[in-house]
PDB file of C-alpha atoms in Angstrom:
ATOM      1  CA  UNK O   1     -96.634 -57.551 -68.214  1.00 48.00           C
ATOM      2  CA  UNK O   2     -96.604 -53.791 -67.709  1.00 49.00           C
ATOM      3  CA  UNK O   3     -94.824 -51.702 -70.281  1.00 52.00           C
ATOM      4  CA  UNK O   4     -92.178 -49.432 -68.862  1.00 51.00           C
ATOM      5  CA  UNK O   5     -92.794 -45.794 -69.690  1.00 53.00           C
ATOM      6  CA  UNK O   6     -90.052 -43.213 -69.803  1.00 57.00           C
ATOM      7  CA  UNK O   7     -91.559 -40.129 -68.250  1.00 55.00           C
ATOM      8  CA  UNK O   8     -90.801 -36.869 -70.052  1.00 54.00           C
ATOM      9  CA  UNK O   9     -89.300 -34.058 -68.027  1.00 56.00           C
ATOM     10  CA  UNK O  10     -92.067 -31.496 -68.153  1.00 64.00           C
ATOM     11  CA  UNK O  11     -90.386 -28.404 -66.794  1.00 80.00           C
ATOM     12  CA  UNK O  12     -87.320 -27.103 -65.021  1.00 88.00           C
ATOM     13  CA  UNK O  13     -87.853 -25.015 -61.900  1.00 94.00           C
ATOM     14  CA  UNK O  14     -85.424 -22.765 -60.071  1.00 94.00           C
ATOM     15  CA  UNK O  15     -84.953 -22.567 -56.300  1.00 95.00           C
ATOM     16  CA  UNK O  16     -82.523 -20.281 -54.477  1.00 94.00           C
ATOM     17  CA  UNK O  17     -81.290 -20.293 -50.884  1.00 94.00           C
ATOM     18  CA  UNK O  18     -80.932 -16.858 -49.288  1.00 92.00           C
ATOM     19  CA  UNK O  19     -79.346 -15.805 -45.997  1.00 93.00           C
ATOM     20  CA  UNK O  20     -76.229 -14.453 -44.352  1.00 92.00           C
ATOM     21  CA  UNK O  21     -72.817 -16.079 -44.726  1.00 90.00           C
ATOM     22  CA  UNK O  22     -72.283 -19.052 -42.466  1.00 91.00           C
ATOM     23  CA  UNK O  23     -75.915 -19.992 -41.865  1.00 94.00           C
ATOM     24  CA  UNK O  24     -75.462 -23.344 -43.625  1.00 92.00           C
ATOM     25  CA  UNK O  25     -76.889 -22.827 -47.100  1.00 93.00           C
ATOM     26  CA  UNK O  26     -74.226 -24.894 -48.875  1.00 91.00           C
ATOM     27  CA  UNK O  27     -74.436 -27.658 -46.274  1.00 92.00           C
ATOM     28  CA  UNK O  28     -78.215 -27.837 -46.639  1.00 95.00           C
ATOM     29  CA  UNK O  29     -77.920 -28.177 -50.408  1.00 93.00           C
ATOM     30  CA  UNK O  30     -75.294 -30.865 -50.112  1.00 91.00           C
ATOM     31  CA  UNK O  31     -77.368 -32.764 -47.546  1.00 92.00           C
ATOM     32  CA  UNK O  32     -80.354 -32.577 -49.923  1.00 93.00           C
ATOM     33  CA  UNK O  33     -78.510 -33.494 -53.111  1.00 88.00           C
ATOM     34  CA  UNK O  34     -75.948 -36.002 -51.848  1.00 83.00           C
ATOM     35  CA  UNK O  35     -77.423 -37.173 -48.551  1.00 77.00           C
ATOM     36  CA  UNK O  36     -74.498 -36.350 -46.288  1.00 71.00           C
ATOM     37  CA  UNK O  37     -72.989 -33.492 -44.294  1.00 74.00           C
ATOM     38  CA  UNK O  38     -69.582 -32.062 -45.079  1.00 67.00           C
ATOM     39  CA  UNK O  39     -67.331 -30.581 -42.432  1.00 60.00           C
ATOM     40  CA  UNK O  40     -67.059 -26.834 -43.130  1.00 54.00           C
ATOM     41  CA  UNK O  41     -63.565 -26.890 -41.625  1.00 45.00           C
ATOM     42  CA  UNK O  42     -62.478 -28.720 -44.771  1.00 44.00           C
ATOM     43  CA  UNK O  43     -63.541 -25.660 -46.789  1.00 44.00           C
ATOM     44  CA  UNK O  44     -65.333 -27.890 -49.238  1.00 48.00           C
ATOM     45  CA  UNK O  45     -67.815 -26.181 -51.511  1.00 49.00           C
ATOM     46  CA  UNK O  46     -70.186 -27.330 -54.208  1.00 48.00           C
ATOM     47  CA  UNK O  47     -68.569 -28.163 -57.538  1.00 47.00           C
ATOM     48  CA  UNK O  48     -70.936 -25.652 -59.151  1.00 49.00           C
ATOM     49  CA  UNK O  49     -73.106 -22.790 -57.940  1.00 81.00           C
ATOM     50  CA  UNK O  50     -76.106 -25.062 -58.312  1.00 86.00           C
ATOM     51  CA  UNK O  51     -77.252 -28.660 -58.191  1.00 91.00           C
ATOM     52  CA  UNK O  52     -79.860 -30.338 -60.381  1.00 93.00           C
ATOM     53  CA  UNK O  53     -82.211 -33.082 -59.323  1.00 92.00           C
ATOM     54  CA  UNK O  54     -85.029 -34.854 -61.122  1.00 93.00           C
ATOM     55  CA  UNK O  55     -88.041 -35.419 -58.901  1.00 93.00           C
ATOM     56  CA  UNK O  56     -91.174 -37.461 -59.518  1.00 91.00           C
ATOM     57  CA  UNK O  57     -94.299 -35.716 -58.204  1.00 91.00           C
ATOM     58  CA  UNK O  58     -97.722 -37.265 -58.754  1.00 87.00           C
ATOM     59  CA  UNK O  59     -96.411 -39.435 -61.612  1.00 84.00           C
ATOM     60  CA  UNK O  60     -94.841 -36.487 -63.401  1.00 87.00           C
ATOM     61  CA  UNK O  61     -91.111 -35.847 -63.675  1.00 91.00           C
ATOM     62  CA  UNK O  62     -89.651 -32.404 -62.995  1.00 93.00           C
ATOM     63  CA  UNK O  63     -86.151 -31.019 -62.814  1.00 94.00           C
ATOM     64  CA  UNK O  64     -85.294 -28.699 -59.938  1.00 95.00           C
ATOM     65  CA  UNK O  65     -82.208 -26.503 -60.112  1.00 95.00           C
ATOM     66  CA  UNK O  66     -81.155 -25.384 -56.625  1.00 95.00           C
ATOM     67  CA  UNK O  67     -78.864 -22.362 -56.576  1.00 92.00           C
ATOM     68  CA  UNK O  68     -76.432 -21.581 -53.784  1.00 86.00           C
ATOM     69  CA  UNK O  69     -75.683 -17.921 -53.019  1.00 79.00           C
ATOM     70  CA  UNK O  70     -72.839 -18.711 -50.594  1.00 69.00           C
ATOM     71  CA  UNK O  71     -69.892 -16.369 -51.070  1.00 63.00           C
ATOM     72  CA  UNK O  72     -72.007 -13.689 -52.723  1.00 63.00           C
ATOM     73  CA  UNK O  73     -73.754 -12.300 -49.631  1.00 62.00           C
ATOM     74  CA  UNK O  74     -71.426  -9.318 -49.429  1.00 61.00           C
ATOM     75  CA  UNK O  75     -71.988  -8.462 -53.080  1.00 58.00           C
ATOM     76  CA  UNK O  76     -75.745  -8.274 -53.414  1.00 57.00           C
ATOM     77  CA  UNK O  77     -75.506  -6.748 -56.874  1.00 53.00           C
ATOM     78  CA  UNK O  78     -74.050 -10.081 -57.957  1.00 56.00           C
ATOM     79  CA  UNK O  79     -76.621 -12.111 -56.041  1.00 66.00           C
ATOM     80  CA  UNK O  80     -79.468 -10.193 -57.664  1.00 72.00           C
ATOM     81  CA  UNK O  81     -78.678 -11.792 -61.001  1.00 77.00           C
ATOM     82  CA  UNK O  82     -79.785 -15.074 -59.487  1.00 81.00           C
ATOM     83  CA  UNK O  83     -83.316 -13.781 -58.933  1.00 85.00           C
ATOM     84  CA  UNK O  84     -84.168 -14.104 -62.606  1.00 85.00           C
ATOM     85  CA  UNK O  85     -86.899 -16.713 -63.202  1.00 88.00           C
ATOM     86  CA  UNK O  86     -86.903 -17.919 -59.600  1.00 92.00           C
ATOM     87  CA  UNK O  87     -89.807 -20.219 -58.694  1.00 93.00           C
ATOM     88  CA  UNK O  88     -89.099 -20.797 -55.004  1.00 95.00           C
ATOM     89  CA  UNK O  89     -87.048 -19.213 -52.224  1.00 95.00           C
ATOM     90  CA  UNK O  90     -85.598 -20.753 -49.066  1.00 97.00           C
ATOM     91  CA  UNK O  91     -84.624 -18.203 -46.405  1.00 96.00           C
ATOM     92  CA  UNK O  92     -82.095 -19.513 -43.884  1.00 97.00           C
ATOM     93  CA  UNK O  93     -80.859 -18.206 -40.544  1.00 97.00           C
ATOM     94  CA  UNK O  94     -78.590 -19.722 -37.915  1.00 97.00           C
ATOM     95  CA  UNK O  95     -80.265 -20.169 -34.524  1.00 97.00           C
ATOM     96  CA  UNK O  96     -76.944 -19.380 -32.822  1.00 97.00           C
ATOM     97  CA  UNK O  97     -76.477 -16.085 -34.682  1.00 97.00           C
ATOM     98  CA  UNK O  98     -78.860 -13.229 -33.864  1.00 97.00           C
ATOM     99  CA  UNK O  99     -77.787 -10.996 -36.745  1.00 96.00           C
ATOM    100  CA  UNK O 100     -78.577 -13.719 -39.269  1.00 96.00           C
ATOM    101  CA  UNK O 101     -82.156 -13.674 -37.997  1.00 97.00           C
ATOM    102  CA  UNK O 102     -82.444  -9.888 -37.953  1.00 96.00           C
ATOM    103  CA  UNK O 103     -81.159  -9.766 -41.524  1.00 94.00           C
ATOM    104  CA  UNK O 104     -83.946 -12.059 -42.739  1.00 95.00           C
ATOM    105  CA  UNK O 105     -86.133  -8.963 -42.993  1.00 93.00           C
ATOM    106  CA  UNK O 106     -83.715  -7.252 -45.358  1.00 91.00           C
ATOM    107  CA  UNK O 107     -83.362 -10.416 -47.452  1.00 91.00           C
ATOM    108  CA  UNK O 108     -87.125 -10.622 -47.692  1.00 93.00           C
ATOM    109  CA  UNK O 109     -87.316  -6.951 -48.662  1.00 90.00           C
ATOM    110  CA  UNK O 110     -84.787  -7.504 -51.427  1.00 86.00           C
ATOM    111  CA  UNK O 111     -86.679 -10.509 -52.763  1.00 88.00           C
ATOM    112  CA  UNK O 112     -89.838  -8.421 -52.890  1.00 87.00           C
ATOM    113  CA  UNK O 113     -88.003  -5.800 -54.955  1.00 86.00           C
ATOM    114  CA  UNK O 114     -87.302  -8.333 -57.675  1.00 84.00           C
ATOM    115  CA  UNK O 115     -89.961 -11.019 -57.359  1.00 83.00           C
ATOM    116  CA  UNK O 116     -93.573 -11.442 -56.419  1.00 77.00           C
ATOM    117  CA  UNK O 117     -93.159 -14.236 -53.893  1.00 72.00           C
ATOM    118  CA  UNK O 118     -96.229 -16.092 -52.714  1.00 78.00           C
ATOM    119  CA  UNK O 119     -96.461 -17.411 -49.154  1.00 83.00           C
ATOM    120  CA  UNK O 120     -96.464 -21.023 -50.298  1.00 89.00           C
ATOM    121  CA  UNK O 121     -93.330 -20.735 -52.453  1.00 93.00           C
ATOM    122  CA  UNK O 122     -91.169 -19.152 -49.757  1.00 96.00           C
ATOM    123  CA  UNK O 123     -89.915 -21.242 -46.837  1.00 97.00           C
ATOM    124  CA  UNK O 124     -88.097 -20.014 -43.719  1.00 98.00           C
ATOM    125  CA  UNK O 125     -85.565 -22.214 -41.939  1.00 98.00           C
ATOM    126  CA  UNK O 126     -84.200 -22.045 -38.417  1.00 97.00           C
ATOM    127  CA  UNK O 127     -81.008 -23.932 -39.213  1.00 97.00           C
ATOM    128  CA  UNK O 128     -78.538 -25.710 -36.901  1.00 96.00           C
ATOM    129  CA  UNK O 129     -81.272 -26.988 -34.603  1.00 95.00           C
ATOM    130  CA  UNK O 130     -78.835 -29.709 -33.549  1.00 93.00           C
ATOM    131  CA  UNK O 131     -77.013 -27.153 -31.401  1.00 95.00           C
ATOM    132  CA  UNK O 132     -77.521 -27.207 -27.656  1.00 94.00           C
ATOM    133  CA  UNK O 133     -80.482 -25.215 -26.384  1.00 92.00           C
ATOM    134  CA  UNK O 134     -78.129 -22.981 -24.425  1.00 93.00           C
ATOM    135  CA  UNK O 135     -76.473 -21.943 -27.704  1.00 94.00           C
ATOM    136  CA  UNK O 136     -79.693 -21.105 -29.507  1.00 94.00           C
ATOM    137  CA  UNK O 137     -80.060 -17.330 -29.375  1.00 96.00           C
ATOM    138  CA  UNK O 138     -83.073 -17.085 -31.711  1.00 96.00           C
ATOM    139  CA  UNK O 139     -85.316 -20.109 -31.392  1.00 95.00           C
ATOM    140  CA  UNK O 140     -87.672 -21.621 -33.913  1.00 96.00           C
ATOM    141  CA  UNK O 141     -90.560 -20.528 -31.706  1.00 96.00           C
ATOM    142  CA  UNK O 142     -89.535 -16.904 -32.217  1.00 96.00           C
ATOM    143  CA  UNK O 143     -89.575 -17.380 -35.976  1.00 97.00           C
ATOM    144  CA  UNK O 144     -93.018 -18.996 -35.878  1.00 96.00           C
ATOM    145  CA  UNK O 145     -94.482 -16.170 -33.803  1.00 96.00           C
ATOM    146  CA  UNK O 146     -92.813 -13.235 -35.553  1.00 97.00           C
ATOM    147  CA  UNK O 147     -95.531 -11.040 -37.119  1.00 96.00           C
ATOM    148  CA  UNK O 148     -93.115  -9.954 -39.867  1.00 94.00           C
ATOM    149  CA  UNK O 149     -93.293 -13.481 -41.287  1.00 95.00           C
ATOM    150  CA  UNK O 150     -96.863 -14.361 -40.395  1.00 94.00           C
ATOM    151  CA  UNK O 151     -98.039 -14.443 -44.024  1.00 93.00           C
ATOM    152  CA  UNK O 152     -95.700 -17.331 -44.807  1.00 95.00           C
ATOM    153  CA  UNK O 153     -97.143 -20.718 -44.011  1.00 93.00           C
ATOM    154  CA  UNK O 154     -94.025 -22.864 -44.126  1.00 97.00           C
ATOM    155  CA  UNK O 155     -91.350 -22.606 -41.431  1.00 97.00           C
ATOM    156  CA  UNK O 156     -89.092 -25.423 -40.244  1.00 97.00           C
ATOM    157  CA  UNK O 157     -86.298 -26.273 -37.860  1.00 97.00           C
ATOM    158  CA  UNK O 158     -83.485 -27.891 -39.836  1.00 97.00           C
ATOM    159  CA  UNK O 159     -80.044 -29.346 -39.395  1.00 95.00           C
ATOM    160  CA  UNK O 160     -77.701 -30.125 -42.253  1.00 93.00           C
ATOM    161  CA  UNK O 161     -75.601 -32.080 -39.741  1.00 93.00           C
ATOM    162  CA  UNK O 162     -78.332 -34.539 -38.762  1.00 93.00           C
ATOM    163  CA  UNK O 163     -80.566 -34.108 -41.815  1.00 91.00           C
ATOM    164  CA  UNK O 164     -83.572 -33.112 -39.697  1.00 94.00           C
ATOM    165  CA  UNK O 165     -86.409 -31.854 -41.945  1.00 96.00           C
ATOM    166  CA  UNK O 166     -84.138 -31.187 -44.935  1.00 96.00           C
ATOM    167  CA  UNK O 167     -86.005 -33.627 -47.166  1.00 95.00           C
ATOM    168  CA  UNK O 168     -89.351 -32.354 -45.898  1.00 97.00           C
ATOM    169  CA  UNK O 169     -88.411 -28.769 -46.765  1.00 97.00           C
ATOM    170  CA  UNK O 170     -87.478 -29.502 -50.361  1.00 97.00           C
ATOM    171  CA  UNK O 171     -90.386 -31.878 -50.917  1.00 96.00           C
ATOM    172  CA  UNK O 172     -92.861 -29.302 -49.587  1.00 96.00           C
ATOM    173  CA  UNK O 173     -91.449 -26.466 -51.657  1.00 97.00           C
ATOM    174  CA  UNK O 174     -91.239 -28.552 -54.824  1.00 96.00           C
ATOM    175  CA  UNK O 175     -94.848 -29.640 -54.539  1.00 95.00           C
ATOM    176  CA  UNK O 176     -96.010 -26.074 -53.974  1.00 95.00           C
ATOM    177  CA  UNK O 177     -94.024 -24.858 -56.982  1.00 94.00           C
ATOM    178  CA  UNK O 178     -95.540 -27.539 -59.187  1.00 93.00           C
ATOM    179  CA  UNK O 179     -98.997 -26.661 -57.897  1.00 90.00           C
ATOM    180  CA  UNK O 180     -98.392 -23.011 -58.755  1.00 85.00           C
ATOM    181  CA  UNK O 181     -96.360 -23.337 -61.948  1.00 74.00           C
ATOM    182  CA  UNK O 182     -96.976 -26.802 -63.279  1.00 61.00           C
ATOM    183  CA  UNK O 183    -100.328 -26.324 -64.942  1.00 52.00           C
ATOM    184  CA  UNK O 184     -98.868 -26.643 -68.425  1.00 48.00           C
ATOM    185  CA  UNK O 185     -98.164 -30.380 -68.169  1.00 49.00           C
ATOM    186  CA  UNK O 186     -98.748 -32.153 -71.458  1.00 48.00           C
ATOM    187  CA  UNK O 187    -102.008 -34.058 -70.961  1.00 48.00           C
ATOM    188  CA  UNK O 188    -101.129 -36.547 -73.642  1.00 44.00           C
ATOM    189  CA  UNK O 189     -98.134 -37.869 -71.735  1.00 47.00           C
ATOM    190  CA  UNK O 190    -100.080 -37.813 -68.482  1.00 54.00           C
ATOM    191  CA  UNK O 191    -102.776 -40.016 -69.999  1.00 53.00           C
ATOM    192  CA  UNK O 192    -100.141 -42.440 -71.244  1.00 47.00           C
ATOM    193  CA  UNK O 193     -98.506 -42.538 -67.814  1.00 51.00           C
ATOM    194  CA  UNK O 194    -101.779 -43.309 -66.087  1.00 57.00           C
ATOM    195  CA  UNK O 195    -102.241 -46.443 -68.207  1.00 55.00           C
ATOM    196  CA  UNK O 196     -98.946 -48.029 -67.177  1.00 52.00           C
ATOM    197  CA  UNK O 197     -97.200 -49.044 -64.044  1.00 49.00           C
ATOM    198  CA  UNK O 198     -93.991 -47.181 -63.385  1.00 46.00           C
ATOM    199  CA  UNK O 199     -91.233 -47.544 -60.835  1.00 49.00           C
ATOM    200  CA  UNK O 200     -89.544 -44.159 -60.254  1.00 49.00           C
ATOM    201  CA  UNK O 201     -85.757 -43.992 -60.549  1.00 49.00           C
ATOM    202  CA  UNK O 202     -83.767 -43.745 -57.320  1.00 49.00           C
ATOM    203  CA  UNK O 203     -82.824 -40.142 -58.076  1.00 46.00           C
ATOM    204  CA  UNK O 204     -86.446 -39.174 -57.764  1.00 46.00           C
ATOM    205  CA  UNK O 205     -86.710 -39.996 -54.070  1.00 42.00           C
TER     206      UNK O 205
END
């Protein structure tokens, strides 16, 4: 009979979502962390400015802390404090709002002032892809073909309402962060883990 092994949490990584007000940052985080969409008309917000989730990647357990900048967009001096020790960035724009797309360039410029982002730890989202084509003023195709973002390899259409690609986005970013930052895993525990069967907890999905 296999012995159950409690995997140690190796490291905690920080992810932030950046973009104009109303692009759906809070809804994306809630869809990711709780698996459902909340109606913004109810004015419901996250209980905290961040959510934490333990994720099993290649038989190693990591904690990801996802920070929401909603409500701070107008006060960038406040938002800047969130850039400390950031491991991954998700840039979000609303496909029905042209200015939210135009402002991606300024958000990217600000990130570069404070961080040294790598193409594989920054992801760009064309959010609200559930909206009718006639309402989409800046399509995902425009994002993919924009030379200003050509160095970044990961771009997705997403919808917090339907859940389209939300899980894919976080899984991709988390794996890239671990690949970049996770080289200090304790080999002793990894060797122990490899000798036993282990069923990951449901929170690690």
